mmCIF file of C-alpha atoms in Angstrom:
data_model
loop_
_atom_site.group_PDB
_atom_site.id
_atom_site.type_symbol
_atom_site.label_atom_id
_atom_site.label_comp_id
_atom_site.label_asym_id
_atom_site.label_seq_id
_atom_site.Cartn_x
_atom_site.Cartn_y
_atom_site.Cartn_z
ATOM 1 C CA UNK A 229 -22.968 27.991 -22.738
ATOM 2 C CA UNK A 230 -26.433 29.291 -24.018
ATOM 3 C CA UNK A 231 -29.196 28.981 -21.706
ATOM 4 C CA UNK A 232 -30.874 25.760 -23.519
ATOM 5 C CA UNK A 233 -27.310 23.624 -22.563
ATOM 6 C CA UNK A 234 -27.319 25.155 -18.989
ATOM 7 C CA UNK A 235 -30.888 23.640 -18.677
ATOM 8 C CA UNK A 236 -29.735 20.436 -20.142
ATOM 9 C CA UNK A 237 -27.201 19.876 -18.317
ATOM 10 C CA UNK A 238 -29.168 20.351 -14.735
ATOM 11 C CA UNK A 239 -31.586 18.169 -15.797
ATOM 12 C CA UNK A 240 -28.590 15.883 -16.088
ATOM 13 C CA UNK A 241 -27.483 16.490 -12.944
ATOM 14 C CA UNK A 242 -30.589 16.291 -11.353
ATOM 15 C CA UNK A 243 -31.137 12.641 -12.797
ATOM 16 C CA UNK A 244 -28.172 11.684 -11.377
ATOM 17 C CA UNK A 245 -28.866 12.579 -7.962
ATOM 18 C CA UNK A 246 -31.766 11.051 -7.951
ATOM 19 C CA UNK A 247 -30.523 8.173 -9.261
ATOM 20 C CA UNK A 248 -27.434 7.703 -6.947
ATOM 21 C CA UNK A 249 -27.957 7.667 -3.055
ATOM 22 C CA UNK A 250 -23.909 7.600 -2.178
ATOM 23 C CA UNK A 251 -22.347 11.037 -3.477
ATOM 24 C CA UNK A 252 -19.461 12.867 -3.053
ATOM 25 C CA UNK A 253 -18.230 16.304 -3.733
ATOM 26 C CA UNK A 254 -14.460 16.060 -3.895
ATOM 27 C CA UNK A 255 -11.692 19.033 -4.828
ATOM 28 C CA UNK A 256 -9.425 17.663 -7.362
ATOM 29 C CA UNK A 257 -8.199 21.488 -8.295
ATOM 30 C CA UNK A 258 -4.001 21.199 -8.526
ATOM 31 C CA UNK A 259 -3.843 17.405 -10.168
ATOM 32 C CA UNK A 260 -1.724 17.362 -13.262
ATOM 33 C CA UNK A 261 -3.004 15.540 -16.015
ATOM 34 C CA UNK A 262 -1.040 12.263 -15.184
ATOM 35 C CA UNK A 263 -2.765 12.248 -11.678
ATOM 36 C CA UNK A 264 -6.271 12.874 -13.033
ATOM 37 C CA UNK A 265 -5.686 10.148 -15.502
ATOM 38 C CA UNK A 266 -4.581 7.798 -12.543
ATOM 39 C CA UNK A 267 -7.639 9.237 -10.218
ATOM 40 C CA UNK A 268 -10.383 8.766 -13.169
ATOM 41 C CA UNK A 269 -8.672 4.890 -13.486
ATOM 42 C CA UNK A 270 -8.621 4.509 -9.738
ATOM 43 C CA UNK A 271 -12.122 5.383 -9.907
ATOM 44 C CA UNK A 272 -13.410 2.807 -12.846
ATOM 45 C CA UNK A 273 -11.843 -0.015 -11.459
ATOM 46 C CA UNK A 274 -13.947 1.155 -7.864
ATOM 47 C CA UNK A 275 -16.987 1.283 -10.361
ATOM 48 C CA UNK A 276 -16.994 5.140 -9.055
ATOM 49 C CA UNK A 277 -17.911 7.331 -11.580
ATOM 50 C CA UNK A 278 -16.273 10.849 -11.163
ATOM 51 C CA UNK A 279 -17.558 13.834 -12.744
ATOM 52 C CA UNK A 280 -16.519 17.872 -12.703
ATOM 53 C CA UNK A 281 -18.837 20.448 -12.482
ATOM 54 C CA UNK A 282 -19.499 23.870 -12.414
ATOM 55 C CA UNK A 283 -21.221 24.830 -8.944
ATOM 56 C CA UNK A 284 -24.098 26.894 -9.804
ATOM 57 C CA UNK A 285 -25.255 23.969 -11.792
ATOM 58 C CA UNK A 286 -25.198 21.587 -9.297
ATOM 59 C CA UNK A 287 -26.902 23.804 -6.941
ATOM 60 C CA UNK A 288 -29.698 24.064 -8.908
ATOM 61 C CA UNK A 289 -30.036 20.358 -9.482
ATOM 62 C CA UNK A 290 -29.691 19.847 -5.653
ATOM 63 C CA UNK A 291 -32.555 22.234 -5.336
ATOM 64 C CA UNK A 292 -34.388 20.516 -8.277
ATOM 65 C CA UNK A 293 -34.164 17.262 -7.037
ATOM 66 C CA UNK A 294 -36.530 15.479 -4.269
ATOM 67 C CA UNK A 295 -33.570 14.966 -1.754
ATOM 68 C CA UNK A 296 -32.482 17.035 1.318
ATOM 69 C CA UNK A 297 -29.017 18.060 1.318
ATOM 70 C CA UNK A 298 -28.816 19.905 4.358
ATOM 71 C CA UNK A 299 -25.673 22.604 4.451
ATOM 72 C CA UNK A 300 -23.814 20.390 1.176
ATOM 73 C CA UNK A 301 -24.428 22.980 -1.272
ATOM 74 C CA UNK A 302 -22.536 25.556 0.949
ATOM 75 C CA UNK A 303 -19.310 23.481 -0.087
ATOM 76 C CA UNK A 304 -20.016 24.850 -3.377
ATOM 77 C CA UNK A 305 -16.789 26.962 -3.424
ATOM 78 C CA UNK A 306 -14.024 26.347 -6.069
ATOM 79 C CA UNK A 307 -13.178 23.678 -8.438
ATOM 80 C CA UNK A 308 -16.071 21.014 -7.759
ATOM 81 C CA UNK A 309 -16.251 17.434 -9.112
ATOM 82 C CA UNK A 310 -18.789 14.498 -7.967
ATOM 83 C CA UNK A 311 -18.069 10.904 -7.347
ATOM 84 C CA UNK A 312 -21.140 8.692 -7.696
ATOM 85 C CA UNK A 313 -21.007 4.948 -6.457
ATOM 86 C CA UNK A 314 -23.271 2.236 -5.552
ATOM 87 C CA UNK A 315 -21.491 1.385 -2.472
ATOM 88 C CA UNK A 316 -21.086 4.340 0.399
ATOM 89 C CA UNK A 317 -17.598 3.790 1.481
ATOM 90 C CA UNK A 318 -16.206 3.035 -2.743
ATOM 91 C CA UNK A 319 -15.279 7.011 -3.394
ATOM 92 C CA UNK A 320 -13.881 7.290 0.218
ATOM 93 C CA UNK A 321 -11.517 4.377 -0.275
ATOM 94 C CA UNK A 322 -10.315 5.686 -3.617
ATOM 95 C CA UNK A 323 -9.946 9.064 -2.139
ATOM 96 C CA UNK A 324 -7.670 7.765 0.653
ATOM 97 C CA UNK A 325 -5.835 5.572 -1.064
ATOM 98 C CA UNK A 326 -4.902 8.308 -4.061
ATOM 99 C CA UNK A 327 -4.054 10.419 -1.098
ATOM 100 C CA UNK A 328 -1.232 8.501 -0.381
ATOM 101 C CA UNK A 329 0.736 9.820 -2.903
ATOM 102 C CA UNK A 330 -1.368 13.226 -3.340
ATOM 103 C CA UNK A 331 -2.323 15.720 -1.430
ATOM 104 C CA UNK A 332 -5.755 15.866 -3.414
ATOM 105 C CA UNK A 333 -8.916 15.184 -3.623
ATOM 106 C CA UNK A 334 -10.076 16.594 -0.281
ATOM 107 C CA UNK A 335 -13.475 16.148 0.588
ATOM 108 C CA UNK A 336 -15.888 18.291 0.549
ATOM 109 C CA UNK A 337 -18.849 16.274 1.638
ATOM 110 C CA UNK A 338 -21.263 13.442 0.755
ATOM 111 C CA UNK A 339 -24.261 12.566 0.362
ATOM 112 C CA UNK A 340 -24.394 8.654 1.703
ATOM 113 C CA UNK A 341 -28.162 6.712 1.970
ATOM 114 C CA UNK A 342 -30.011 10.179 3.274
ATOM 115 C CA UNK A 343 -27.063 11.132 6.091
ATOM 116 C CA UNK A 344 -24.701 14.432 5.091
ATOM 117 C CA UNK A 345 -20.891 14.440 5.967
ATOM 118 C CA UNK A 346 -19.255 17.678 5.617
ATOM 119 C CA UNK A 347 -15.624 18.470 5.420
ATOM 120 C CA UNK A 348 -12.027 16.733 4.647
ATOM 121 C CA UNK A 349 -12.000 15.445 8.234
ATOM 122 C CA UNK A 350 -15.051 13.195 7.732
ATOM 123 C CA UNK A 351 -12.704 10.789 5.352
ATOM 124 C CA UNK A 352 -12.157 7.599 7.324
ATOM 125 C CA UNK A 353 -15.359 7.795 9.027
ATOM 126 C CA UNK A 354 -16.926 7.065 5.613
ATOM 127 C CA UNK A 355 -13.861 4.785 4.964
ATOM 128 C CA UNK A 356 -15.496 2.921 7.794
ATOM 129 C CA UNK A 357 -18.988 2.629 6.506
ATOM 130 C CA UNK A 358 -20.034 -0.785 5.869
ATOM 131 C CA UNK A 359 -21.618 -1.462 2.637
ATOM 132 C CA UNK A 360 -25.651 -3.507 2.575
ATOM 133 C CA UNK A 361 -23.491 -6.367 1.469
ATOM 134 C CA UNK A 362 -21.162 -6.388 4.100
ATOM 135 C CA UNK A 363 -24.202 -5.710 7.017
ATOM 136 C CA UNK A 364 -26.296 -8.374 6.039
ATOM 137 C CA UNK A 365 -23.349 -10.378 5.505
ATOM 138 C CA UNK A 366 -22.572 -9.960 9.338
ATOM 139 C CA UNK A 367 -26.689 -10.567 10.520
ATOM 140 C CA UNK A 368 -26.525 -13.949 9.038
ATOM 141 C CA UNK A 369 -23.041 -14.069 10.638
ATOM 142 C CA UNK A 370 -24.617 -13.346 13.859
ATOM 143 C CA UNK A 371 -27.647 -15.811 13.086
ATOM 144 C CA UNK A 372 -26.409 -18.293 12.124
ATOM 145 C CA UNK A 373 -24.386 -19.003 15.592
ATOM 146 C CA UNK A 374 -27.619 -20.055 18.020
ATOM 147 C CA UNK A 375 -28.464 -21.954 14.636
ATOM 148 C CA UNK A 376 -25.588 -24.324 14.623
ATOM 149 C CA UNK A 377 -25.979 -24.087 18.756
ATOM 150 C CA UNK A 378 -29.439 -25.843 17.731
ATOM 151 C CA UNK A 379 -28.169 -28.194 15.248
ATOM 152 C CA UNK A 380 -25.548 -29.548 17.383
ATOM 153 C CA UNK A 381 -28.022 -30.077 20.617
ATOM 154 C CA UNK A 382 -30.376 -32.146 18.800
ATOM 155 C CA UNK A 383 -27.462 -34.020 16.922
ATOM 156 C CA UNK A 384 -25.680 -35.177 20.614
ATOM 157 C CA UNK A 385 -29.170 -35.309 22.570
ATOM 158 C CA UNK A 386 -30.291 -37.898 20.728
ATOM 159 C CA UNK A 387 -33.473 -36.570 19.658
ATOM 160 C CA UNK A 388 -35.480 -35.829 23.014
ATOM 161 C CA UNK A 389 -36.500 -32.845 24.190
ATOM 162 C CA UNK A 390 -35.208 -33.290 27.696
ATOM 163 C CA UNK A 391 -31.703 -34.479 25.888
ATOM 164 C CA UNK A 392 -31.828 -31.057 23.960
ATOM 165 C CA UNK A 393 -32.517 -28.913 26.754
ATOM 166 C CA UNK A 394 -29.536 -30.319 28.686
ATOM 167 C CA UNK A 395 -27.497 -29.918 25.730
ATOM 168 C CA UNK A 396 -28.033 -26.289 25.351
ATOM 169 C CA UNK A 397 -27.878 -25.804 29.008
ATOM 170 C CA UNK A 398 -24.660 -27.266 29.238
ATOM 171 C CA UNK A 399 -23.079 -24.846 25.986
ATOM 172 C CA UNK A 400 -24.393 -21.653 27.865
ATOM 173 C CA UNK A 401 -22.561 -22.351 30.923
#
């Protein structure tokens, strides 16, 4: 690889950590081509893109780029590829499900909305992360309830404040 593709391809890599804010390093080192056909198809239907790399590369992207990765690039050791997804817990889900019949990929770390997770054992806590979606999802959940509690006071109060108040005094008790 001359020193013009090297280049290249960090700038590449550099554009696509800026661009993604949920990324993963994984080990998929040991996966016959029949697994890494099912992992890469495990992966599109995710919408995860996954990607190998060479380390010193991706090092110097990571330094390149405007983001802090804290003690990630220290994983750099051994066969390296990178997951990139728009949701934070889509790679670990495809990870942990492929690991059902697999003993790879093991994370490395990740890179999810500014917060670093090192190591294999971090798996199911980023299983566990709820996407945006899913949070604001749950706030409107959440809002919704004293809304309704509202609704319902001045429907059966019939319309007067002193009706309303004994409405809602009578559902928090």
């Amino acid at each position: 690889m001359t020193r013009e593709e090297k280049s290249l391809v960090i700038d590449e890599l550099t554009t696509q950590l800026a661009e993604n804010t949920n990324i993963y390093l994984t080990d998929i080192s040991g996966l016959n081509a029949v697994d890494t056909s099912n992992l890469r198809r495990a992966c599109f239907k995710a919408n995860v893109q996954l990607a190998v790399v060479k380390n010193t590369l991706l090092e110097k992207a990571m330094e390149a780029s405007d983001k802090e990765f804290g003690d990630l690039p220290s994983t750099l050791k051994g066969n390296t590829s990178v997951m990139y997804s728009e949701t934070g817990n889509g790679p670990a889900k495809v990870i942990k499900a492929f690991r059902k019949k697999s003993e790879k990929p093991l994370l490395k770390g990740a890179f999810i909305e500014e917060s670093i997770y090192i190591g294999d054992d971090q798996l199911d806590a980023l299983v566990d992360i709820k996407s945006r979606e899913e949070l604001i999802g749950e706030i409107v959940g959440l809002l919704q309830s004293p809304a309704k509690n509202v609704i319902s006071a001045l429907k059966s109060s019939g319309g007067t404040i002193a009706g309303i108040l004994k409405t809602l005094s009578e559902k928090e008790g």
